[in-house]
XYZ file of C-alpha atoms in Angstrom:
239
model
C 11.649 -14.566 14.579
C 11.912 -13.010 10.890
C 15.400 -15.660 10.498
C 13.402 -18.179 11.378
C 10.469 -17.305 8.536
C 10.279 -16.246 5.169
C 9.836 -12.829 4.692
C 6.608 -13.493 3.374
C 5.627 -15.811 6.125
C 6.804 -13.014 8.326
C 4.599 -9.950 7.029
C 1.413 -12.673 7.040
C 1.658 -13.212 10.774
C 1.982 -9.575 11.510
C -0.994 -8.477 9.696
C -2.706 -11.415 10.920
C -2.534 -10.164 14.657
C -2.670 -6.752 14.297
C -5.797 -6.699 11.848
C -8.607 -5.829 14.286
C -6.619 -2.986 15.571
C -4.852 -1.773 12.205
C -7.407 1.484 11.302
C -6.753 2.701 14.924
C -3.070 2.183 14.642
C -2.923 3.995 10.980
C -5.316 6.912 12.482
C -2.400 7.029 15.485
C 0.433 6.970 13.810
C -0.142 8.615 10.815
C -1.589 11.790 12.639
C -4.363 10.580 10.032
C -2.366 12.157 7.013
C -2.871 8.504 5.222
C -6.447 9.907 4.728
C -5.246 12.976 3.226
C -2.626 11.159 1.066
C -4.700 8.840 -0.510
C -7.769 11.641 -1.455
C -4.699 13.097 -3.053
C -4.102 10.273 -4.857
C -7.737 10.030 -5.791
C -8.141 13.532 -7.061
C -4.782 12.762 -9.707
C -6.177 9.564 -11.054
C -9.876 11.014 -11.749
C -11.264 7.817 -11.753
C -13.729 7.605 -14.888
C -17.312 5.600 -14.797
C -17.219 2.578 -15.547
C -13.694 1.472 -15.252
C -12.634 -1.760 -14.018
C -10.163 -1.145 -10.779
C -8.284 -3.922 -8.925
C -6.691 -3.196 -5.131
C -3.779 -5.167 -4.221
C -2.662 -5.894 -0.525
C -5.845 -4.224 -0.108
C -6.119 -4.568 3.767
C -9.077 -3.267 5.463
C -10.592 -1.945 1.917
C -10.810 1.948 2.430
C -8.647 2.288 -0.957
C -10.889 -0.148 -2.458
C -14.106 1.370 -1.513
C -12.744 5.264 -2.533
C -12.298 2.825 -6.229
C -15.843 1.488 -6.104
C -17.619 4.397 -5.452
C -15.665 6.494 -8.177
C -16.217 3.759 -10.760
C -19.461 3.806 -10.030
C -20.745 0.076 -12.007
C -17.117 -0.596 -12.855
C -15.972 -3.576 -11.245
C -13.622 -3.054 -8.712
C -11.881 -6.396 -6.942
C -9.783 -6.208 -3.544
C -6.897 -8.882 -2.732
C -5.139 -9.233 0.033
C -3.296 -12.341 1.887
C -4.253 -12.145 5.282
C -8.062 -13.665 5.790
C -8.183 -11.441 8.971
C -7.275 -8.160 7.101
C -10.029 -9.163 4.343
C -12.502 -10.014 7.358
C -12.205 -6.303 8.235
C -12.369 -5.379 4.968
C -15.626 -6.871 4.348
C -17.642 -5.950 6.841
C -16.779 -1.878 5.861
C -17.855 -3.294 1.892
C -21.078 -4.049 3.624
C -21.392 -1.349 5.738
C -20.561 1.098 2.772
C -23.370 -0.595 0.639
C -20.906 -1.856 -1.808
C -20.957 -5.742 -1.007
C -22.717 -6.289 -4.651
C -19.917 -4.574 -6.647
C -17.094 -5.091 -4.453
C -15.132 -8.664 -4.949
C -12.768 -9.316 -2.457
C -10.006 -12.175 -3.124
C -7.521 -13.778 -0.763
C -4.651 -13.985 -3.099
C -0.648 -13.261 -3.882
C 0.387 -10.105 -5.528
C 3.780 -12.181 -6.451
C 0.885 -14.505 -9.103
C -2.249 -12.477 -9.474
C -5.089 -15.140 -10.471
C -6.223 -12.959 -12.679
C -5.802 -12.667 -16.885
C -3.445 -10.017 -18.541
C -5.257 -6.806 -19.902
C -8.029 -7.297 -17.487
C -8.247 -3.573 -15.344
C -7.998 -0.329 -16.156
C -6.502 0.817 -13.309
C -4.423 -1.442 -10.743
C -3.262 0.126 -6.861
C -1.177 -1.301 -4.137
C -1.691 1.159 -0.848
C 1.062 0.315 1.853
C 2.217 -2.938 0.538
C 4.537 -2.775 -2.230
C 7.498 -2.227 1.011
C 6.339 -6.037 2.454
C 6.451 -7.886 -0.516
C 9.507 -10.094 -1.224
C 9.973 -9.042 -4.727
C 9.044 -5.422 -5.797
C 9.606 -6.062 -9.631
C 7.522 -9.158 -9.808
C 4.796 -7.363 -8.428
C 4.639 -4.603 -10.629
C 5.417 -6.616 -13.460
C 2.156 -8.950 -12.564
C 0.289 -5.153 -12.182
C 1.303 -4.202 -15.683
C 0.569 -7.768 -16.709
C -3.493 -7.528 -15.743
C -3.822 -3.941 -16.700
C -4.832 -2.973 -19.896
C -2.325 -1.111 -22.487
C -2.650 2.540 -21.429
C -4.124 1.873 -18.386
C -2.243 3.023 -14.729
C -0.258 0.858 -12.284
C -0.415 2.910 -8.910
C 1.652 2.784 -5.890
C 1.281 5.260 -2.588
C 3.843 3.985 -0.320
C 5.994 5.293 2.994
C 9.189 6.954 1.928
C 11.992 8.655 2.938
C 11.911 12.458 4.506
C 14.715 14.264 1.854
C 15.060 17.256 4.037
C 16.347 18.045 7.386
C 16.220 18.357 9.897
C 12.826 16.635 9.446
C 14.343 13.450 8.167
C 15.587 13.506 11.521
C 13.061 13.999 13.723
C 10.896 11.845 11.784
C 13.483 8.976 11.643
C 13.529 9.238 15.710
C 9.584 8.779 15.529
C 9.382 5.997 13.418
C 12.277 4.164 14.584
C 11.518 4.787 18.592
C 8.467 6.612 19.157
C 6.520 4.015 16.788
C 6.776 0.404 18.432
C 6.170 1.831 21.804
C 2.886 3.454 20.600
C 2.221 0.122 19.285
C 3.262 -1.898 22.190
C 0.967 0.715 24.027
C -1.671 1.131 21.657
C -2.329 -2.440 20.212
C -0.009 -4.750 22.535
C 2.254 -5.216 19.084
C 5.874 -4.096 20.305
C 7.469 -6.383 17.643
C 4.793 -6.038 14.756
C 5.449 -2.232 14.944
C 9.140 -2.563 15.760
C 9.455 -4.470 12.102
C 7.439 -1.811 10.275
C 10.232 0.949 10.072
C 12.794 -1.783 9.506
C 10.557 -3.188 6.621
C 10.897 0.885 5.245
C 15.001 0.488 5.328
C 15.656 -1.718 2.232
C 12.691 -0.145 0.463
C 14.260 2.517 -2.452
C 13.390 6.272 -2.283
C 10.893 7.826 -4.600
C 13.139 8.668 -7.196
C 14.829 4.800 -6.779
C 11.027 3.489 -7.265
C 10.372 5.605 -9.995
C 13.087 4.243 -11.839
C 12.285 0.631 -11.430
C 8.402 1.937 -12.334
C 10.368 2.326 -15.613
C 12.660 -0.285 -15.926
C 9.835 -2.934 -15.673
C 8.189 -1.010 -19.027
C 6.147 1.583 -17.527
C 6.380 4.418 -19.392
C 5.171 8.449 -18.360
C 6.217 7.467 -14.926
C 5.163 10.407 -12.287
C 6.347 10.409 -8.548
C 4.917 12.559 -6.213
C 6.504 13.317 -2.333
C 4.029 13.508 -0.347
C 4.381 15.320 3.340
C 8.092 15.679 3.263
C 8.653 12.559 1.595
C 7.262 10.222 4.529
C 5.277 9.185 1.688
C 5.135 8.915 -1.788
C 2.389 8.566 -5.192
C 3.939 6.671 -8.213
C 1.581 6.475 -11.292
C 2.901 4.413 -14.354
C 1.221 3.736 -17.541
C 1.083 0.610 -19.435
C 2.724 0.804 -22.955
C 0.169 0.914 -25.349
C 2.054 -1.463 -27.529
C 2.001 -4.283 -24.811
C-alpha cells in the first residue's frame, strides 16, 4: 500500500478513515496521558491575552481550542489536511462556543498559506512524525511566526530507559494495531503508526534540528519516559 503512495498520500488516507473514531482511539491507547501531556505543555507556554496562535495538523481541534480559550480575543486558526479530521474538529469549535474566534483551514504544513511574522505562537500536536519533510515544516513555522515568538512541537518519542523502552516497544509495535483492528476496525492504519515513529529522531535529535533550522533557546522536555516529548523554539529576534 504505502509503495504504492506517497508518503503524504499515505498519512491522508489513514486519517481520513480513522477520523470519526480517532478521540476514542487516542483515549485507548494513550491510557489518556495525551491529555495530561498537552496541559503540560499548556502550563510552560502561559499563553498571554491576546496573542495570535496558529495549530498545525490540528486534527480534531482539542489543542486548538486549549489555544483559543487561553488567548482569549486572540485569533487562533487550526489547519489540518484531512476534511474528515477538520469535520470533527468543527463540530467540538461549536460545541465549545468558539466557532466565532476559531478559523479552521484545510491546508499543507509543507506551504502554509499564510504571511511570514503573522502568529505569536505556532504548534504542531502529533504530526510533525507524518509529514514528509520535518525541516520544511518547521522552517514554514518559523517563517509565519513573529521574531521572538515560539514554534512548538509535542510529539511521540522514544522510551530512553529500560526496561520500559522495552515493554513499551512490545505495546506499540504488537499490542497497538490489534487494539486498533479491535477497537476501530483499522489493523493497518494502526499497524503504520509505530512504524511512522521509527525514522522519526529522538528528543535530543529533534532538538538539534529545532536549532539547525535557526531556532534559538531551544528546550526539550521527555515527557512519561520519553514516549513523548515538548520542544519549544524561539524565533530569532533578528529574523
Amino acid at each position: 500500500m504505502k509503495a504504492a503512495k506517497s508518503k503524504e498520500e499515505f498519512v491522508h488516507d489513514v486519517f481520513e478513515r480513522i477520523a470519526p473514531k480517532y478521540d476514542r482511539m487516542n483515549d485507548i491507547l494513550s491510557f489518556q496521558r495525551h491529555r495530561y501531556w498537552r496541559k503540560f505543555t499548556m502550563n510552560k507556554l502561559a499563553i498571554k491575552p491576546g496573542m495570535a496562535a496558529l495549530d498545525l495538523c490540528c486534527g480534531t481541534c482539542d489543542w486548538t481550542i486549549a489555544l483559543a480559550e487561553a488567548s482569549g480575543t486572540g485569533r487562533t486558526v487550526g489547519l489540518d489536511f484531512s476534511p474528515s479530521m477538520l469535520e470533527v474538529g468543527e463540530r467540538k469549535v461549536q460545541e465549545a462556543g468558539l466557532a466565532s474566534r476559531i478559523e479552521l483551514v484545510q491546508g499543507n504544513a509543507m506551504s502554509l498559506p499564510f504571511s511570514d511574522n503573522l502568529f505569536d505562537i505556532v504548534t504542531i500536536g502529533f504530526g510533525l512524525r507524518n509529514v514528509p519533510d520535518i525541516e520544511q515544516v518547521l522552517l514554514e513555522m518559523q517563517r509565519v511566526v513573529k521574531p521572538g515568538g515560539r514554534v512548538v512541537c509535542l510529539e511521540l518519542s522514544k522510551p530512553t530507559w529500560q526496561p520500559f523502552k522495552g515493554l513499551y516497544y512490545f505495546y506499540f509495535r504488537r499490542v497497538l494495531p490489534l487494539l486498533g483492528k479491535l477497537l476501530a476496525r483499522s489493523y493497518e492504519e494502526y499497524k503504520w503508526l509505530p512504524e511512522s515513529l521509527l525514522q522519526f529522531p529522538d528528543h535530543r535529535q529533534l532538538a538539534e534540528t529545532f536549532r539547525e533550522t535557526g531556532l534559538v533557546q531551544v528546550e526539550a522536555h521527555p515527557l512519561t519516559g520519553g514516549i513523548a516529548a515538548l520542544h519549544i523554539g524561539t524565533k530569532n529576534l533578528n529574523k
